[in-house]
Short mmCIF file of C-alpha atoms in Angstrom, two decimals:
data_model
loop_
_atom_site.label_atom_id
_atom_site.label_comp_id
_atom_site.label_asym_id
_atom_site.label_seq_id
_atom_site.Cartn_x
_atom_site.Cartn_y
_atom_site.Cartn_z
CA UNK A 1 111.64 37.29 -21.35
CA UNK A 2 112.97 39.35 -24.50
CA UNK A 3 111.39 42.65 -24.85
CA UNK A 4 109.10 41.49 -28.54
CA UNK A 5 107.83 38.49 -26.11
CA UNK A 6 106.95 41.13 -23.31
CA UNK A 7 105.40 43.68 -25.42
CA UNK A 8 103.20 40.74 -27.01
CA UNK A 9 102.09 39.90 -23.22
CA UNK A 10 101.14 42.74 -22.52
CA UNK A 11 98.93 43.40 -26.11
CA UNK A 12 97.72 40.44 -25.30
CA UNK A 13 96.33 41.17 -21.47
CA UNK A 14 95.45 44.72 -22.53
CA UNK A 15 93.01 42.99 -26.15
CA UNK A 16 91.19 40.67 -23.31
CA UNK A 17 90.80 43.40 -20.76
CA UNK A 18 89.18 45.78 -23.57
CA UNK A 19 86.97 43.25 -24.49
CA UNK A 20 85.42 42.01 -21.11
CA UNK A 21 86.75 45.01 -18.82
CA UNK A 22 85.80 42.89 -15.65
CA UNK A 23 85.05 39.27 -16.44
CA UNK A 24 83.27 38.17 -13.38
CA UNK A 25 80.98 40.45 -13.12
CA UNK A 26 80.03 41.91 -17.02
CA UNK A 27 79.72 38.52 -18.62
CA UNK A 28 76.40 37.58 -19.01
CA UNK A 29 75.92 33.80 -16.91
CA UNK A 30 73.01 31.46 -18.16
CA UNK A 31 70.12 31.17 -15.47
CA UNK A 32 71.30 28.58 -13.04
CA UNK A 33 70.02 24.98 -13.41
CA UNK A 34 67.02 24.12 -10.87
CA UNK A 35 65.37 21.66 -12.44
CA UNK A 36 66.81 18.81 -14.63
CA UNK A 37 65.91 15.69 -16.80
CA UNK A 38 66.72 12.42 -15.62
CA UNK A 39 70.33 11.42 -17.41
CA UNK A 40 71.15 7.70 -18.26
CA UNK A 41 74.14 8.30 -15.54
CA UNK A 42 73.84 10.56 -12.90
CA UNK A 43 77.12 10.89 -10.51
CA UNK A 44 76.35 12.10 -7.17
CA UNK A 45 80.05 13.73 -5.18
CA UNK A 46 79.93 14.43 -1.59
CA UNK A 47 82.15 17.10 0.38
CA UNK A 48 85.60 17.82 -0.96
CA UNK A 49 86.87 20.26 2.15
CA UNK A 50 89.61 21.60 0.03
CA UNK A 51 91.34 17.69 -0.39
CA UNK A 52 92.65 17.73 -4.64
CA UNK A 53 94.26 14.12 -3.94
CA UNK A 54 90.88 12.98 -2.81
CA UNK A 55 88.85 14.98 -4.83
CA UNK A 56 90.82 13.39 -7.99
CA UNK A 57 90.64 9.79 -6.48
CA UNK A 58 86.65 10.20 -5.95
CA UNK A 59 86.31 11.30 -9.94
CA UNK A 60 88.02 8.63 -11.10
CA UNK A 61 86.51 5.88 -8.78
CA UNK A 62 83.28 7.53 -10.87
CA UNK A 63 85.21 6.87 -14.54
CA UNK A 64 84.95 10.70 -14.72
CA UNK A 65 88.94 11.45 -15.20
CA UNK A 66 91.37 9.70 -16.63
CA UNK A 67 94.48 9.09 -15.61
CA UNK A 68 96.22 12.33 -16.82
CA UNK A 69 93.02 14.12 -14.73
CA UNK A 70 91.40 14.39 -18.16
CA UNK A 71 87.94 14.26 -18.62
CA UNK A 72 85.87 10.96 -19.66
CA UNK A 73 82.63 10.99 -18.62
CA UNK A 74 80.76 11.49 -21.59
CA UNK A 75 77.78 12.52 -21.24
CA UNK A 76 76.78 12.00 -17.30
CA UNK A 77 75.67 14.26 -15.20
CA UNK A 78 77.73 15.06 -12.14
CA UNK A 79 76.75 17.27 -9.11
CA UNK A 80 79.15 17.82 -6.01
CA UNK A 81 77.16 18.78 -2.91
CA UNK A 82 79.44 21.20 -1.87
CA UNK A 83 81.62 22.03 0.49
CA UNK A 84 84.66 22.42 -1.35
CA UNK A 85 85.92 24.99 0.85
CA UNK A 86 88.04 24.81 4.31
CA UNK A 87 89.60 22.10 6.38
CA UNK A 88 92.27 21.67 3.68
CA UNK A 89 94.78 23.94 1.79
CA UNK A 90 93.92 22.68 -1.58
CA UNK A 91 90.24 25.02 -1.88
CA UNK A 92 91.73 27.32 -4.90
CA UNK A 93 93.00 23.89 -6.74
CA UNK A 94 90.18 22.22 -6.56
CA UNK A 95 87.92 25.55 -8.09
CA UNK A 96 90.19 25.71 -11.12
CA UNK A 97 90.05 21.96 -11.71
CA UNK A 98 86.32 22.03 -11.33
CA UNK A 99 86.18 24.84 -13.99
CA UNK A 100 88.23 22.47 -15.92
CA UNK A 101 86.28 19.72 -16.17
CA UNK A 102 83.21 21.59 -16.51
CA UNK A 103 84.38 22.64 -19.95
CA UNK A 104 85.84 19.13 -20.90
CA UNK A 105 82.16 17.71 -20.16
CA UNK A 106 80.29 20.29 -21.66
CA UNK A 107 82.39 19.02 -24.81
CA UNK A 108 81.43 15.39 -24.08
CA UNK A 109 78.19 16.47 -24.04
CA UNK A 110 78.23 15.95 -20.31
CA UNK A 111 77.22 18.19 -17.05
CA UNK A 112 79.03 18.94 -14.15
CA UNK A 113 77.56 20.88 -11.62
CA UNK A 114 78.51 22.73 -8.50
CA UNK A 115 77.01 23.29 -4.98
CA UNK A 116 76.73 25.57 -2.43
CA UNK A 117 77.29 24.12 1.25
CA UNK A 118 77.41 25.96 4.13
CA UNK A 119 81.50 26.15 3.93
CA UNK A 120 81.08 28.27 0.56
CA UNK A 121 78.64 30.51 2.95
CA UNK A 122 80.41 30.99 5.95
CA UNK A 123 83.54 31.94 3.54
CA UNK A 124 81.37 34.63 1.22
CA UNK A 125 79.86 36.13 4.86
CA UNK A 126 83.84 36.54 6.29
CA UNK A 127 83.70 33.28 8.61
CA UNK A 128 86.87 32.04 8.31
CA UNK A 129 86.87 29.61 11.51
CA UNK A 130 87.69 26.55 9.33
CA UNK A 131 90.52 27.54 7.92
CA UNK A 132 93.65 26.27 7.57
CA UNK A 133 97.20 27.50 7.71
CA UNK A 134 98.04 26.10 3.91
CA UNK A 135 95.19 27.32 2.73
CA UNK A 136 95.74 31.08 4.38
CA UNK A 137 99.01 30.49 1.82
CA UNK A 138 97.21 29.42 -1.11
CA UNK A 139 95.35 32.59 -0.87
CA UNK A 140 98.14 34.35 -0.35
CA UNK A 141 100.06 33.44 -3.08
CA UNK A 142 97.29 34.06 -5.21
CA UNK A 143 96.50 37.45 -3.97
CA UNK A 144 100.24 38.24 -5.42
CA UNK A 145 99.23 36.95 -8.97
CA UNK A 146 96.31 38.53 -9.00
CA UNK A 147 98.17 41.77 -8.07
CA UNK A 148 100.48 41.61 -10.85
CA UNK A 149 98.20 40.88 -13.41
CA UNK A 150 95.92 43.97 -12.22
CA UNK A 151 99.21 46.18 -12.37
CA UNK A 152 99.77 44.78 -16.27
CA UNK A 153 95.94 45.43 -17.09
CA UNK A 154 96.61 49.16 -15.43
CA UNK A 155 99.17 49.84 -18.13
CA UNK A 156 96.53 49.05 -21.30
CA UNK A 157 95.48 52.84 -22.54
CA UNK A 158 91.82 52.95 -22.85
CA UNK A 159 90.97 50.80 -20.03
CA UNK A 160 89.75 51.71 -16.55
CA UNK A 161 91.91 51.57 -13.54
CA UNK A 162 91.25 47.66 -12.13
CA UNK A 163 89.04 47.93 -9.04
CA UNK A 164 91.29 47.14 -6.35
CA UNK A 165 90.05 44.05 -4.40
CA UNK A 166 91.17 45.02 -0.93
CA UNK A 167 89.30 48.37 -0.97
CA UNK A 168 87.79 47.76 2.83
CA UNK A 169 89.30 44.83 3.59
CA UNK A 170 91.33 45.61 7.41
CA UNK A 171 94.65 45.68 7.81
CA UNK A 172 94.35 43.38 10.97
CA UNK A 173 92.05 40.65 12.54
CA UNK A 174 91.12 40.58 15.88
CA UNK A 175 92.39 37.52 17.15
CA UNK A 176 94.19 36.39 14.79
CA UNK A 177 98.31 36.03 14.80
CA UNK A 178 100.15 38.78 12.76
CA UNK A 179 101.80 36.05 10.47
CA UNK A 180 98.31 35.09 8.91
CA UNK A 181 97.35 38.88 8.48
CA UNK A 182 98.35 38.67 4.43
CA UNK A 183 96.58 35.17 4.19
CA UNK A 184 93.16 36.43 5.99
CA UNK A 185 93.35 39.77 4.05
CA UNK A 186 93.67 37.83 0.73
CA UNK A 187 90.92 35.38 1.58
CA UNK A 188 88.49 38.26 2.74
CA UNK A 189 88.80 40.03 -0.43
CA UNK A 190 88.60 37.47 -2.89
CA UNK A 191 85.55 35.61 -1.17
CA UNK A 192 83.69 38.17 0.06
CA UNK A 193 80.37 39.07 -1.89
CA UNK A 194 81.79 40.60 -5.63
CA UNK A 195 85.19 39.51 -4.93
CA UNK A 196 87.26 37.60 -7.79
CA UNK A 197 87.00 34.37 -6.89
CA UNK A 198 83.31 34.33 -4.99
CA UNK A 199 81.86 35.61 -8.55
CA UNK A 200 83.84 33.53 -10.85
CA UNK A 201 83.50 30.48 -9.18
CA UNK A 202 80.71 30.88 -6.31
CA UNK A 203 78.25 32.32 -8.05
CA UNK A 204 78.06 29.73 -10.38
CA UNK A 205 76.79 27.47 -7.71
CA UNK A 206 73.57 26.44 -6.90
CA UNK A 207 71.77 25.96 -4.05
CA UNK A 208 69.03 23.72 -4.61
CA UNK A 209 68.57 21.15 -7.05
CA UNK A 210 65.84 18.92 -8.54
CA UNK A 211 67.71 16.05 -11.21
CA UNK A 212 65.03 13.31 -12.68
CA UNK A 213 63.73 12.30 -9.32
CA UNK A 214 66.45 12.79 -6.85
CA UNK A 215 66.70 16.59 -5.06
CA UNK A 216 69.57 17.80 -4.28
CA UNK A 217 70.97 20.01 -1.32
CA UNK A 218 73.86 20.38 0.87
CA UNK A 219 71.71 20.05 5.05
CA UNK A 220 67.89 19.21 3.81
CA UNK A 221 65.05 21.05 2.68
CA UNK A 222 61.95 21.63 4.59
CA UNK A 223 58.32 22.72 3.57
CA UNK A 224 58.61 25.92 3.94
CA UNK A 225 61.88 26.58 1.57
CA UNK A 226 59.63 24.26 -1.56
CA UNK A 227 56.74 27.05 -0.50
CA UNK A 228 59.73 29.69 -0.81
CA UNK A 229 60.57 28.35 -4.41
CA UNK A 230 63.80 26.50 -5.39
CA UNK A 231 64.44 28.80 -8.04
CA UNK A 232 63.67 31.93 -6.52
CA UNK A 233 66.16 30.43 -3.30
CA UNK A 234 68.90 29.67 -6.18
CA UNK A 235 68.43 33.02 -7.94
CA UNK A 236 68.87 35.33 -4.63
CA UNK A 237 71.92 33.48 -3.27
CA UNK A 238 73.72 33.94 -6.85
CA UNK A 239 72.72 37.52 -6.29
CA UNK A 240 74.23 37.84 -3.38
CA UNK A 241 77.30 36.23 -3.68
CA UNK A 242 77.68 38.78 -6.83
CA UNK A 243 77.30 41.51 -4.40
CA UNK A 244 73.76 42.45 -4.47
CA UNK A 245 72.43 42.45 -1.15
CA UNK A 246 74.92 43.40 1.20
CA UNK A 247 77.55 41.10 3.53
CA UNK A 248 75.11 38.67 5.06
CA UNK A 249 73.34 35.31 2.89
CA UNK A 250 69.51 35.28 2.94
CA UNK A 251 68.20 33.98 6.12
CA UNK A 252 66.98 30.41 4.45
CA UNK A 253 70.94 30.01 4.41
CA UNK A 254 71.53 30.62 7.96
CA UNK A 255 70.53 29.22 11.30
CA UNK A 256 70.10 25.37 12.22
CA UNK A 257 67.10 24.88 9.55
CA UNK A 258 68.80 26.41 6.64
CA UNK A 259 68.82 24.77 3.42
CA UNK A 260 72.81 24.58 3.86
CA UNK A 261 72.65 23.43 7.53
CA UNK A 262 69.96 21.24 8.48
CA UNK A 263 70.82 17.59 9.92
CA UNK A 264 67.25 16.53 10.25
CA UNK A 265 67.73 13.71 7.91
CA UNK A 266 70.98 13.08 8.53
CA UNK A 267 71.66 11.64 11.58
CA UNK A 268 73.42 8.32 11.25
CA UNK A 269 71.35 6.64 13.62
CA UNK A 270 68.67 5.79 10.69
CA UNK A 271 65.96 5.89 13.28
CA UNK A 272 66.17 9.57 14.45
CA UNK A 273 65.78 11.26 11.23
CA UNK A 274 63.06 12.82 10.25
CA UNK A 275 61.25 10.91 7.92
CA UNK A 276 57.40 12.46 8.19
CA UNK A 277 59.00 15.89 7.42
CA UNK A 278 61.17 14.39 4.45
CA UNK A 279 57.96 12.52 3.28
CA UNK A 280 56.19 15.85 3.04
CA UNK A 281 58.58 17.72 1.18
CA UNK A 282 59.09 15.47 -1.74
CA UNK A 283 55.31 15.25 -1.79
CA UNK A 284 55.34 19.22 -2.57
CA UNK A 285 58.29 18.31 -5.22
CA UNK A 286 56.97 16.99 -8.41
CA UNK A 287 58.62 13.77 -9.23
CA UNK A 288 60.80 13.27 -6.27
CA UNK A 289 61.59 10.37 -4.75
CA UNK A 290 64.42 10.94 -2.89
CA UNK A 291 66.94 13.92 -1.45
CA UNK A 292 70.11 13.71 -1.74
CA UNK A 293 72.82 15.91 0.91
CA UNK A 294 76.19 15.93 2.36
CA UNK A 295 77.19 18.32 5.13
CA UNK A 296 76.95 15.41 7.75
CA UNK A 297 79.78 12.66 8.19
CA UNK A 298 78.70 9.18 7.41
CA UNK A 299 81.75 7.54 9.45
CA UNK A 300 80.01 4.34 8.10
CA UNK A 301 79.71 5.42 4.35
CA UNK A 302 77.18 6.28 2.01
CA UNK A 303 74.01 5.29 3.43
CA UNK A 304 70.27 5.47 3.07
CA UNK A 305 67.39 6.56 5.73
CA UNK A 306 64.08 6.97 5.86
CA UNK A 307 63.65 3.78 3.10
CA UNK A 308 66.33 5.45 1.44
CA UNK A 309 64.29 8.40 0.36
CA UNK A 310 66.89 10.22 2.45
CA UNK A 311 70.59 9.36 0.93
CA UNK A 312 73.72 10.75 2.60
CA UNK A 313 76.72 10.91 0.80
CA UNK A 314 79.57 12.96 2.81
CA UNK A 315 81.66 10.57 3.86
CA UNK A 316 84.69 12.62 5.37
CA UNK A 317 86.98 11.87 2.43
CA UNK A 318 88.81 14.95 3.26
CA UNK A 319 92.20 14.73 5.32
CA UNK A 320 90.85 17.09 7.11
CA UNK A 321 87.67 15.89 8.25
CA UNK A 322 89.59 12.29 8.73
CA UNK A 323 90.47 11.10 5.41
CA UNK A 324 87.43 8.44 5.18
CA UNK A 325 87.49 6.50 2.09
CA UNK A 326 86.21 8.32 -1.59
CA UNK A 327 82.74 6.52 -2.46
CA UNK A 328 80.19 8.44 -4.80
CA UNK A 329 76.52 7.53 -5.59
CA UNK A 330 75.79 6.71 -8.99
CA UNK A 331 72.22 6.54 -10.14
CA UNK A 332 71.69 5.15 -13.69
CA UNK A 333 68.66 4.18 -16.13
CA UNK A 334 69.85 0.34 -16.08
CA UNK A 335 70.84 -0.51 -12.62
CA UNK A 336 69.34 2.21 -9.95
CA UNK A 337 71.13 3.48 -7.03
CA UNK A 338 74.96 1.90 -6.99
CA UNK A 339 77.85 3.15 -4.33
CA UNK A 340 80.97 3.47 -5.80
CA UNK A 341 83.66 2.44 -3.07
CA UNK A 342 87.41 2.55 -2.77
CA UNK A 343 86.71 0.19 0.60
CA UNK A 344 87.74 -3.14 -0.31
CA UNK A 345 84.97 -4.29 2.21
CA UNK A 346 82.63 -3.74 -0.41
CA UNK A 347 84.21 -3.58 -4.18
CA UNK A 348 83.29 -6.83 -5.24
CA UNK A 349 79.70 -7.05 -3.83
CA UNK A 350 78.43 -5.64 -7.23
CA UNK A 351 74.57 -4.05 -7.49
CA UNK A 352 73.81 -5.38 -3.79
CA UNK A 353 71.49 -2.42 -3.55
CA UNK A 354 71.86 1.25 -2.26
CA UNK A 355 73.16 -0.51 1.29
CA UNK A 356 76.00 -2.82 -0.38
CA UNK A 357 75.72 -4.20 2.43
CA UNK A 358 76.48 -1.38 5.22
CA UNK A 359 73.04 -2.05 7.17
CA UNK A 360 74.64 -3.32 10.14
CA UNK A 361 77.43 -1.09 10.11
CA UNK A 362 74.73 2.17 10.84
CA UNK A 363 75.96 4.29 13.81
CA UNK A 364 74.28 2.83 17.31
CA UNK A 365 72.03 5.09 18.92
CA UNK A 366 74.24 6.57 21.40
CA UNK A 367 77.03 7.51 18.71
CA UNK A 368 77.35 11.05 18.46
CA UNK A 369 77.68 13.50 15.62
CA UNK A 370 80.24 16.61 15.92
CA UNK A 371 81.82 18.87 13.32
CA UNK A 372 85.45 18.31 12.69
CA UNK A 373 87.26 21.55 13.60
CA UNK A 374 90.58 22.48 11.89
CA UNK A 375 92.84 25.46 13.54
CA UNK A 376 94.86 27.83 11.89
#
């Protein structure tokens, strides 16, 4: 680079600095969507577990990206369950193409809108037992970018000193080998609560979700959390995650009945959910007719319970959480509730319903359910 082009850089980094001194944390966001209008499309994406190649193949199996990864949605709304995080080494790739496409849509006049799961948790609260080796190098390879461009932004005059990410961040991990020090180190600091990529991308999440008449969440929601208030819930964890309330998520986002945990309507064995308790909640939820959650592994597919008021839509697309096939819900004005499928099984079965004809292919009663753990 020629010494005009560098000194241009540099005026450049040093203008955008000046103007928004820390970007994720003095720009002003929007209040966070709770509550939505039924849209003539609404696509429904299940967990991603840090997968791009599936994450891309799910999108356009929706019509959402072209072939050039492009946005063409128009003007559906989209809503990915969460769970982007862990399990695969692709987690930072699949944030900036998310923040991508949110732009291209807004253009469209579409919406696309991100999730908290329990991954996105465990990561902001220092749990790194999902991770993966390639993504301890993604992080680490981004923690040297992010380095350099904090040394350029030190050499504007007039601006503050960058806060340095890794203030309080060890130097070592208990347990961990020394070669994945660097990658642990960088993952710590940029995801813990305030860090540079849990409040430019994280806190943009929601929580909970209410969309026409379907609610959305990543486990389940029970009484007590509609008592709580889905805004309030969606509010606090932003708040958090922005570094407002200390290391550890509110407790309605730990523990087996949190909102990002719960399996209670979930099970893949239709007849042990929890149908009374999912009856009563959408009661308290005006409009409702259905929830709509992830977290869980549908070995068989997307699938409906409980007279599919409870639909399940993570369907272990992921490599790492065995590399089922990409399906996505859609739910339009004309036609209803419509899976999506890359199975061939079931691609030219049309509207057949929610089940496309997976009744018989429900988990028997004795089939377990287990997470799918990844080592570093």
């Amino acid at each position: 680079m020629g010494g005009e082009e560098e000194a241009e850089t540099q005026t450049s980094i040093c203008k955008d600095a000046l103007q928004n001194p820390n970007p994720s944390i003095s720009r002003s966001l929007p209040p966070l969507p709770t509550r939505l209008p039924s849209p003539s499309r609404l696509i429904a994406v299940g967990d991603l577990h840090g997968d791009l190649d599936k994450t891309k193949q799910a999108l356009r199996l929706a019509g959402l990206i072209d072939a050039s990864d492009r946005y063409v949605g128009g003007s559906a709304t989209v809503v990915q369950v969460g769970d982007v995080l862990d399990r695969g080494g692709d987690e930072l790739k699949i944030l900036y193409f998310l923040e991508k496409l949110k732009r291209e849509a807004a253009r469209s006049g579409g919406k696309i809108i991100t999730m908290n799961g329990n991954h996105e948790i465990m990561n902001v609260e220092g749990d790194f037992r999902f991770v993966t080796k390639t993504a301890l190098d993604e992080f680490r390879v981004w923690e040297q970018w992010f380095s350099v461009g904090n040394k350029m932004k030190g050499l504007c005059q007039g601006l503050e000193t960058p806060t340095d990410p890794f203030k309080g961040v060890p130097m070592s991990f208990h347990g961990v080998r020394r070669e994945f020090f660097d990658g642990f180190r960088a993952r710590a600091a940029a995801l813990r609560p305030n860090g540079p990529i849990s409040s430019r991308f994280l806190s943009q999440n929601v929580t909970v979700l209410v969309v026409g008449d379907s609610v959305f969440v990543h486990g389940g929601l029970l009484p007590q959390h509609v008592d709580y208030g889905l805004e309030r819930i969606n509010e606090e964890v932003r708040d958090w995650i922005n570094g407002s309330s200390g290391k550890f998520s509110p407790q309605y986002c730990r523990g087996r009945n949190a909102v990002v945990w719960l399996r209670k309507f979930s099970n893949e064995v239709a007849q042990n959910c929890d149908c009374a308790t999912l009856e009563h909640v959408l009661k308290t939820v005006p409009g409702a007719k259905r929830m709509i959650m992830g977290h869980t592994i549908q070995t068989a597919g997307i699938n409906g319970a409980c007279e599919n008021r409870a639909i399940r839509i993570d369907v272990g697309m992921s490599r790492g959480c065995g590399g089922g096939l990409p399906e996505v819900l859609e739910i339009s004005k004309n036609s209803g509730l419509r899976i999506l499928t890359s199975n061939p099984l079931y691609q030219n079965m049309g509207n057949a319903g929610l089940n496309v004809g997976k009744e018989e292919l429900l988990i028997p009663a004795h089939g377990g359910l287990r997470e799918v753990e990844v080592k570093a």
